[in-house]
Short mmCIF file of C-alpha atoms in Angstrom, two decimals:
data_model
loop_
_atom_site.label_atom_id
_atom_site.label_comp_id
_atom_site.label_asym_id
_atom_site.label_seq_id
_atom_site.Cartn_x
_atom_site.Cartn_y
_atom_site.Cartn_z
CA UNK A 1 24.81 110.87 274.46
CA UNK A 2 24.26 107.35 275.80
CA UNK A 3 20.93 106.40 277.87
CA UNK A 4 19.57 103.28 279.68
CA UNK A 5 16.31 101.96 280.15
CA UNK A 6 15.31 99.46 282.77
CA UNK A 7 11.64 97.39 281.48
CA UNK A 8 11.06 95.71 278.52
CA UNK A 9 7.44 96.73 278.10
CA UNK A 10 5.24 98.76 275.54
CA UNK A 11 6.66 102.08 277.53
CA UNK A 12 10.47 100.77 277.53
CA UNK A 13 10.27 100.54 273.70
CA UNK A 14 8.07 103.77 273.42
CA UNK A 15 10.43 105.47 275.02
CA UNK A 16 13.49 103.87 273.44
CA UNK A 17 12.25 104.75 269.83
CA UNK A 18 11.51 108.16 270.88
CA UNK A 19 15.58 108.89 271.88
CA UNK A 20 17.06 106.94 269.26
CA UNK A 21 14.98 109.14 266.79
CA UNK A 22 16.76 111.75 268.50
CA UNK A 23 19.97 110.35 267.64
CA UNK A 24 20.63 108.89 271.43
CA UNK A 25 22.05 105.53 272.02
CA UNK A 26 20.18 103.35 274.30
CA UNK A 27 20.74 100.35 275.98
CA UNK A 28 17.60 98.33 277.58
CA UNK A 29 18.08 96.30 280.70
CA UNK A 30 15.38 93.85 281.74
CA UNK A 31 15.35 89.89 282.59
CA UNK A 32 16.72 87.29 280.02
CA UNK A 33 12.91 85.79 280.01
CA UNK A 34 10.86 86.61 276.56
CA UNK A 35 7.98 88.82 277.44
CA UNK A 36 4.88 87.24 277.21
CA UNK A 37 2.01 89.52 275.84
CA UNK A 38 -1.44 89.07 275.96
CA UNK A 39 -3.10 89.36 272.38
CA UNK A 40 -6.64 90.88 273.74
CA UNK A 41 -5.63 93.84 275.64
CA UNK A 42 -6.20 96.71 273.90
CA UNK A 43 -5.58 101.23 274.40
CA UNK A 44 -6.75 104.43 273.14
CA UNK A 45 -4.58 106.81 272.07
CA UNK A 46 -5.94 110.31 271.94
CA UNK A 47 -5.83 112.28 267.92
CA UNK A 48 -3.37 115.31 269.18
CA UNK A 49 -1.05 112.42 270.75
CA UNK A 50 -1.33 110.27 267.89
CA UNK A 51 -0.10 113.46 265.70
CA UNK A 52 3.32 113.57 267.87
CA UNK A 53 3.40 109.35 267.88
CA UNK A 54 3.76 109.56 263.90
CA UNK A 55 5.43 112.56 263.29
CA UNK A 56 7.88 111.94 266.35
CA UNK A 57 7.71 107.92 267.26
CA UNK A 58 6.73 105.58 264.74
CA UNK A 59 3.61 105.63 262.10
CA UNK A 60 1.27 103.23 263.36
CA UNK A 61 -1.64 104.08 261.32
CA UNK A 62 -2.22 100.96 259.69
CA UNK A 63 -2.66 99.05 263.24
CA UNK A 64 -5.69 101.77 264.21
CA UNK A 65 -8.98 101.69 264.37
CA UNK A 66 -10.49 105.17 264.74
CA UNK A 67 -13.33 105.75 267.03
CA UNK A 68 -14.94 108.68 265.44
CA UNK A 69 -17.97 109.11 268.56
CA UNK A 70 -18.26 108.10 271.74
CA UNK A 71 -21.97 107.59 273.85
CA UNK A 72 -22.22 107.66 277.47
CA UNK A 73 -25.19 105.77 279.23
CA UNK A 74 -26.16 104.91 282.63
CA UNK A 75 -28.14 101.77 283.80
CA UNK A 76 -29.38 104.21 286.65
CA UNK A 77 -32.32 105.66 283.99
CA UNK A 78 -32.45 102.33 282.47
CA UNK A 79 -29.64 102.48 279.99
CA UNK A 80 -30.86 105.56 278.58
CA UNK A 81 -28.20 107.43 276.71
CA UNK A 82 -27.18 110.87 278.73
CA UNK A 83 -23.95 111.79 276.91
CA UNK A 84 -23.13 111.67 273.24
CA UNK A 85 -19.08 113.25 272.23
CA UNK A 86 -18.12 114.12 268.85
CA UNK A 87 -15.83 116.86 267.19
CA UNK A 88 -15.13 118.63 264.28
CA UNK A 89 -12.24 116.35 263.71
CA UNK A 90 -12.54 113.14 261.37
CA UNK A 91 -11.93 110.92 264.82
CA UNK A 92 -11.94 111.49 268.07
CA UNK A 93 -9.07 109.08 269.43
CA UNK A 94 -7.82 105.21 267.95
CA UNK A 95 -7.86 101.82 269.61
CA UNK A 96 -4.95 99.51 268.83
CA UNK A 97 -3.97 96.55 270.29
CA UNK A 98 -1.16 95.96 272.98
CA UNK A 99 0.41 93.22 271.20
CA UNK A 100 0.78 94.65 267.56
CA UNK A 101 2.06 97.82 269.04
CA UNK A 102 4.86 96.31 271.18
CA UNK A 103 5.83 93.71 268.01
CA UNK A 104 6.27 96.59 265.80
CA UNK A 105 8.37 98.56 268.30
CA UNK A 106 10.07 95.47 269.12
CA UNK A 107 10.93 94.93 265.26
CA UNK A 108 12.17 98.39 264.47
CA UNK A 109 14.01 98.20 267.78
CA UNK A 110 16.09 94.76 266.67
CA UNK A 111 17.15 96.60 263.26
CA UNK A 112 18.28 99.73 264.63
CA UNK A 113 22.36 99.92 265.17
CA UNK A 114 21.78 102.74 268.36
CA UNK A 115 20.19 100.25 270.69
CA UNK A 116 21.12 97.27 272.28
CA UNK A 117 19.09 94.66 274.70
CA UNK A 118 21.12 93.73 277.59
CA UNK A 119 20.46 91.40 280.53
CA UNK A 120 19.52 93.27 283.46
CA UNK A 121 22.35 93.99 286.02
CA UNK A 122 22.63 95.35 289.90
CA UNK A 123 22.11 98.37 290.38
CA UNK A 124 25.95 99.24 290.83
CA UNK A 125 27.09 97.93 287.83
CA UNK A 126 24.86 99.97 286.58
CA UNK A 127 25.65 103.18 288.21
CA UNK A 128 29.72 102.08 286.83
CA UNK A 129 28.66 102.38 283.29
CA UNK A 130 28.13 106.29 283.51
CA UNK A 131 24.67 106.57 282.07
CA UNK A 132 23.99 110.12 281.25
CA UNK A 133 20.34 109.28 282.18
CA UNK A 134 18.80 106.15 283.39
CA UNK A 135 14.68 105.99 282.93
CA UNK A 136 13.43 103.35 284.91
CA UNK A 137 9.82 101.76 283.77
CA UNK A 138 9.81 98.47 285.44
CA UNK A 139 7.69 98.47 288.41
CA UNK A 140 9.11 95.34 290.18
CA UNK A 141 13.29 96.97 289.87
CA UNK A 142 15.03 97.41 292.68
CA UNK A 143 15.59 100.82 291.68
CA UNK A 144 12.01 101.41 292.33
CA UNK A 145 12.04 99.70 295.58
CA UNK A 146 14.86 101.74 296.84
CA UNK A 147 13.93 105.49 295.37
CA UNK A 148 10.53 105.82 294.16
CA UNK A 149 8.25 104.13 296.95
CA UNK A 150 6.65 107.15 298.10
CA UNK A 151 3.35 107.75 296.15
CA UNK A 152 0.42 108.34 297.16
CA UNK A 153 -1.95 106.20 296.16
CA UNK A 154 -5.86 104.56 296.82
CA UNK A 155 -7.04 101.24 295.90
CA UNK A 156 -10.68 101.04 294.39
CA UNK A 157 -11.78 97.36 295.77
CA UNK A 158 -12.10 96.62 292.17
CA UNK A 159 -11.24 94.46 289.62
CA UNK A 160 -10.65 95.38 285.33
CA UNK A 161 -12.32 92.62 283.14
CA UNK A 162 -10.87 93.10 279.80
CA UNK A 163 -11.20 90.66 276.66
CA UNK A 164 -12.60 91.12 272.55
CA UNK A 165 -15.35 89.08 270.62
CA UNK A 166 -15.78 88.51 267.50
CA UNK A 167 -19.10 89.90 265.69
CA UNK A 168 -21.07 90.22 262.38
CA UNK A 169 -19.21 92.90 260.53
CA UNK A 170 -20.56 96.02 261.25
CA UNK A 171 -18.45 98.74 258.11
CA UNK A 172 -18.79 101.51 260.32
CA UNK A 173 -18.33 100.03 263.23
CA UNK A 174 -16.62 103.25 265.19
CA UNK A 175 -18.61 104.10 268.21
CA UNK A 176 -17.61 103.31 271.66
CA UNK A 177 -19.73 102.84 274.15
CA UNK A 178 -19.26 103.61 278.49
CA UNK A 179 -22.40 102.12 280.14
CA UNK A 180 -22.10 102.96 283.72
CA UNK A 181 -23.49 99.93 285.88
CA UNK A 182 -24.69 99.68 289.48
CA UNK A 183 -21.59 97.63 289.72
CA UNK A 184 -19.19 99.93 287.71
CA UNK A 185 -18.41 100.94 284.37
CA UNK A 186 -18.35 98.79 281.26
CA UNK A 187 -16.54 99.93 277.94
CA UNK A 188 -17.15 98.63 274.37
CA UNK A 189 -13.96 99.73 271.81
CA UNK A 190 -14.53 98.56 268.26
CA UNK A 191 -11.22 97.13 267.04
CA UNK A 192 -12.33 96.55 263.43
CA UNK A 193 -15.52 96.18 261.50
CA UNK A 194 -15.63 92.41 263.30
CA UNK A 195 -13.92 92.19 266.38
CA UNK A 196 -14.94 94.60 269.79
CA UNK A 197 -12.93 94.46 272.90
CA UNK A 198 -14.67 95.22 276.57
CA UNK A 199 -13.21 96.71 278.97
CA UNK A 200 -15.35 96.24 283.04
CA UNK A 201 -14.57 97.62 286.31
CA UNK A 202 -16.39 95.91 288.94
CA UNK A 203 -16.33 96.32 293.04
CA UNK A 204 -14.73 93.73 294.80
CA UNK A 205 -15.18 90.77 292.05
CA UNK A 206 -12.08 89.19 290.69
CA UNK A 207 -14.03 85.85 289.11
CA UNK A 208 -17.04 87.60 287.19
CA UNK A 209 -19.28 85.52 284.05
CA UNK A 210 -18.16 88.01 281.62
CA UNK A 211 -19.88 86.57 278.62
CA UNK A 212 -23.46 86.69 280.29
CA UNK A 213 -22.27 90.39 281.48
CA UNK A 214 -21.40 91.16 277.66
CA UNK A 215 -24.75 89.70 276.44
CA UNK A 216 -26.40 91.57 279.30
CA UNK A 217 -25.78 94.77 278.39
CA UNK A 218 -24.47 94.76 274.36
CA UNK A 219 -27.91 95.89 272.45
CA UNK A 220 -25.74 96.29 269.13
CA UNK A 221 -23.38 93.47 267.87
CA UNK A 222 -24.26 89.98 266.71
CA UNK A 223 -21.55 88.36 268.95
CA UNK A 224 -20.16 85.10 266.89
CA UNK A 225 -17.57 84.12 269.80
CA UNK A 226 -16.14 85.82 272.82
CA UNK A 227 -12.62 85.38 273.97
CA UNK A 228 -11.31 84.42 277.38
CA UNK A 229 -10.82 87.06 279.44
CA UNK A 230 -8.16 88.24 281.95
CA UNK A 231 -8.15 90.58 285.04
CA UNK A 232 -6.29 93.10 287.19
CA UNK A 233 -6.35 95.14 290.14
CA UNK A 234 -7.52 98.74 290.39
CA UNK A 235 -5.54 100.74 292.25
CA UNK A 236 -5.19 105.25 291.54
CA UNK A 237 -1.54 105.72 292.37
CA UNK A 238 0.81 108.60 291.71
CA UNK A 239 4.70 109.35 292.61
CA UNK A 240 5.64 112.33 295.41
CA UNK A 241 9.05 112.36 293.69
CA UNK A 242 9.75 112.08 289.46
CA UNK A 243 13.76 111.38 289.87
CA UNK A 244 16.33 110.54 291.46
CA UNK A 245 20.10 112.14 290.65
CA UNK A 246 20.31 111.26 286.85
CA UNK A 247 17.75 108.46 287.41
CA UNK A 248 13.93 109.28 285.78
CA UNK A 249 11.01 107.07 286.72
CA UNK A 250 8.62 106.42 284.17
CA UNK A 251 5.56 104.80 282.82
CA UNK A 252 2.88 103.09 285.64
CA UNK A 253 5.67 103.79 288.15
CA UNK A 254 4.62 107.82 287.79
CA UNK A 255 0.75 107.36 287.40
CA UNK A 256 -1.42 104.46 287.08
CA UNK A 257 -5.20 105.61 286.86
CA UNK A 258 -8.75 104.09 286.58
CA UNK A 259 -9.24 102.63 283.20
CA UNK A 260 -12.74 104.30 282.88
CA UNK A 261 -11.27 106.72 280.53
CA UNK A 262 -8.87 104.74 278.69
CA UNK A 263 -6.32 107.49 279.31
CA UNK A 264 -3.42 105.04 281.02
CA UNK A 265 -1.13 104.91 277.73
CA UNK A 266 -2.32 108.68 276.95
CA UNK A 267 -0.12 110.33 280.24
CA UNK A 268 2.68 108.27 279.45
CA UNK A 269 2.88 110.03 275.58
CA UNK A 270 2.05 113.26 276.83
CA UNK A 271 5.04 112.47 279.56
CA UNK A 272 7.25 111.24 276.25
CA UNK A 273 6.28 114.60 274.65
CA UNK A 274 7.90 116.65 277.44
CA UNK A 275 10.79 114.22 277.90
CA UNK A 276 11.12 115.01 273.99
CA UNK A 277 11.25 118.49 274.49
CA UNK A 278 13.41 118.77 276.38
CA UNK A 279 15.99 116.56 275.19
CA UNK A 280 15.58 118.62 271.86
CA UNK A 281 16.22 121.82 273.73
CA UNK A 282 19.34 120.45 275.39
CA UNK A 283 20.40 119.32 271.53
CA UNK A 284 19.94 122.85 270.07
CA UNK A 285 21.76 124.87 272.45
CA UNK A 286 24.81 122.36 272.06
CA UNK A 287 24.06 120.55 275.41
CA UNK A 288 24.79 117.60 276.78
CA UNK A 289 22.03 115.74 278.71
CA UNK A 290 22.77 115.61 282.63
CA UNK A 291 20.20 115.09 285.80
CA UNK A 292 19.03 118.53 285.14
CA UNK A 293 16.31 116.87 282.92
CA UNK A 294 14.73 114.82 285.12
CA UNK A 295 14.42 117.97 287.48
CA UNK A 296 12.59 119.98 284.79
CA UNK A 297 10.77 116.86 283.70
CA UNK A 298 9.21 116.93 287.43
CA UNK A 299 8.35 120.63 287.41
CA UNK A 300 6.68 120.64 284.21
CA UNK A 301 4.83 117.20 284.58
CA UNK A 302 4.14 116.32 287.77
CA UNK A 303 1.14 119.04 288.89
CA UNK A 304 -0.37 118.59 285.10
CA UNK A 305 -0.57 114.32 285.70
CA UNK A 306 -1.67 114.65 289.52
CA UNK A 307 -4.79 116.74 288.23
CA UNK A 308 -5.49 114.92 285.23
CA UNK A 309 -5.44 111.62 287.33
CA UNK A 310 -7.42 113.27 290.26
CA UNK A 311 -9.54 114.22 287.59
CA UNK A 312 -10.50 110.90 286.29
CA UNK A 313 -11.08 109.70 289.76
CA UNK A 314 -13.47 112.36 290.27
CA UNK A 315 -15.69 110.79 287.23
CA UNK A 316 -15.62 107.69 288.96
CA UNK A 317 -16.67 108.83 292.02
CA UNK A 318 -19.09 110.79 290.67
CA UNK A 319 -21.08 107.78 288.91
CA UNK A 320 -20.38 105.86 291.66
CA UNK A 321 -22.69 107.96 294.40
CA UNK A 322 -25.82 106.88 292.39
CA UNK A 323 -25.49 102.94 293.15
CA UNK A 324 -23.98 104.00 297.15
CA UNK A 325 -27.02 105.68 297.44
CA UNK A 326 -29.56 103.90 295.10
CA UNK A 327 -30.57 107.67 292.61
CA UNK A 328 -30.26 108.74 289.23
CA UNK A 329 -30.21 112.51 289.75
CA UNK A 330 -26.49 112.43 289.15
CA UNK A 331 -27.54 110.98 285.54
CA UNK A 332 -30.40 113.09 284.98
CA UNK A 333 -27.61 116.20 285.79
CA UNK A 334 -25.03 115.13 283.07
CA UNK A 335 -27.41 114.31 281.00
CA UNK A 336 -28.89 118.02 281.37
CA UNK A 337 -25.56 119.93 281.16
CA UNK A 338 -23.66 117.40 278.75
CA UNK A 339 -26.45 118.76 276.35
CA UNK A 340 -24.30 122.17 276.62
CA UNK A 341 -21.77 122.53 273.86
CA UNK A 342 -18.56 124.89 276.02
CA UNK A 343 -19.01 122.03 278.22
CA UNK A 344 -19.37 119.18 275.84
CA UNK A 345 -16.20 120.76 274.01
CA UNK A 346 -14.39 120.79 277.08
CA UNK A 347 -14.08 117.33 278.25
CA UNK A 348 -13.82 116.59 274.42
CA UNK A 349 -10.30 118.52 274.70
CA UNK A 350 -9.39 117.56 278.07
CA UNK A 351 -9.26 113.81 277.16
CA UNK A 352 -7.75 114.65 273.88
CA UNK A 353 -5.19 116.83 275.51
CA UNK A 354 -5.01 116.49 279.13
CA UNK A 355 -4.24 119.52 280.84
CA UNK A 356 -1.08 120.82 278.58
CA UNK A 357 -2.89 122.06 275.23
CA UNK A 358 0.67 122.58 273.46
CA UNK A 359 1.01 120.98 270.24
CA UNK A 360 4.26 119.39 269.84
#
């Protein structure tokens, strides 16, 4: 069994570690160029997903921080809090940072004898090297260009603010906080008992004073420095069509969703877990792996991801209507219902587990 991978990014080398675990030879394509990574982006990973990441991937326990609540409040009643999620588990999902994640793949990756980094090629060349599959996770390949255009897709008019500062230590520093703002929602993830990163989605505003923002609204940490910042667009997009032949397209080129949630990284693992699955299927019924697998990879993913996705959208929205139409009913209402437990426990689970609840 021999695969390729197109993208040398954190799902490239996800992905990667995941097949040659399985015993799969891989070969990654991308551009000569050394990746540059950004040290202050961080992502959550979800507890049931972080199960299948050690057991399956790679432990990574020693580069988490655990978040063990998480507290919802909205400026619309005055930053009052209106949601507060906790479960019976000893954390409710883990920060890391992009950077030590993708080293630590990377490192692994260099030492292991069943992959190899190549310089990317043309397509055809490819195609002549008989690939029994061929994910693609680079966004700007022509491969995507030429197969996996059609998505549908909506752009917010927004812009993600993301950087870290560094804090008085704070030992049990493991509550996040979501403040919803009349200009969009703003996310504090603890990192460590002295360092927080912020994550803020605001309309339209691409240069924003993001250290006056962060002392505007942080009512907890003794902030010793903050860190320059860097921004992207916000766009909701997801793919009409998973695969193409023997050719799988993966990563942001299937889903890229509002950051709101932090559940970006989250779809991709749950997508590795049914890639996984299948693969391992395939293995114990003596099969070889053919374009049948992206096929079943499409039925079995791509309803589950278009709800999920819709589904954080829908949150967005929903905050959104109080600054469109200047009200904080829509507050007052969570704030009334998130009091019940079913539904407190649900959207615990859902972000834990999206909408598959199989345990790997």
């Amino acid at each position: 069994m021999k695969v390729s991978i197109i993208g040398n990014n954190l799902t490239s080398l996800t992905l990667t570690k995941t097949l040659v675990n399985l015993g799969i030879k891989v070969d990654i394509f991308s551009d000569k160029k050394k990746k540059k990574n950004n040290k202050i982006q961080t992502l959550g990973i979800s507890r049931s997903n972080l199960v299948f990441f050690n057991n399956n991937i790679l432990n990574i326990d020693k580069l988490l921080w655990n978040i063990k609540n998480i507290e919802i409040y909205s400026e619309s009643l005055k930053n009052e809090k209106i949601l507060d999620f906790k479960n019976k588990y000893e954390h409710l999902f883990s920060i890391i940072k992009n950077y030590d994640l993708y080293t630590l793949l990377l490192r692994c990756l260099n030492r292991n004898k069943l992959v190899s980094f190549k310089k990317k090629i043309t397509y055809q060349k490819l195609l002549r090297k008989n690939y029994d599959l061929i994910f693609n996770c680079d966004y700007s390949d022509y491969i995507t260009k030429k197969f996996f255009y059609n998505r549908i897709e909506k752009d917010y008019n927004s812009f993600a603010h993301v950087t870290t500062f560094e804090h008085k230590k704070i030992s049990q520093n493991q509550i996040a906080l979501q403040i919803f703002t009349n200009e969009g929602p703003l996310a504090f993830l603890p990192i460590s008992p002295i360092e927080t990163s912020v994550v803020y989605s605001v309309k339209r505003k691409k240069s924003i004073d993001l250290s006056n923002l962060i002392k505007k609204y942080n009512f907890k940490y003794e902030i010793l420095k903050i860190n320059k910042g860097l921004n992207f667009e916000l766009k909701q997009s997801n793919l009409r069509s998973y695969h193409f032949k023997n050719i799988i397209a993966f990563g942001d080129i299937l889903h890229r969703i509002h950051p709101l949630a932090g559940q970006g990284f989250n779809m991709t693992i749950r997508d590795i877990k049914e890639i996984y699955r299948l693969i391992n299927f395939k293995k114990a019924h003596g099969l070889g792996l053919d374009k049948s697998i992206g096929n079943d990879f499409e039925k079995n993913s791509k309803d589950k991801n278009f709800i999920f996705s819709n589904g954080i959208d829908f949150i967005y929205e929903f905050f959104n209507l109080e600054s469109k139409f200047n009200t904080n009913n829509l507050s007052k209402f969570v704030k009334f219902f998130g009091k019940n437990k079913t539904v407190n426990k649900f959207f615990t689970k859902f972000a834990d587990s999206g909408i598959t609840l199989r345990d790997y």
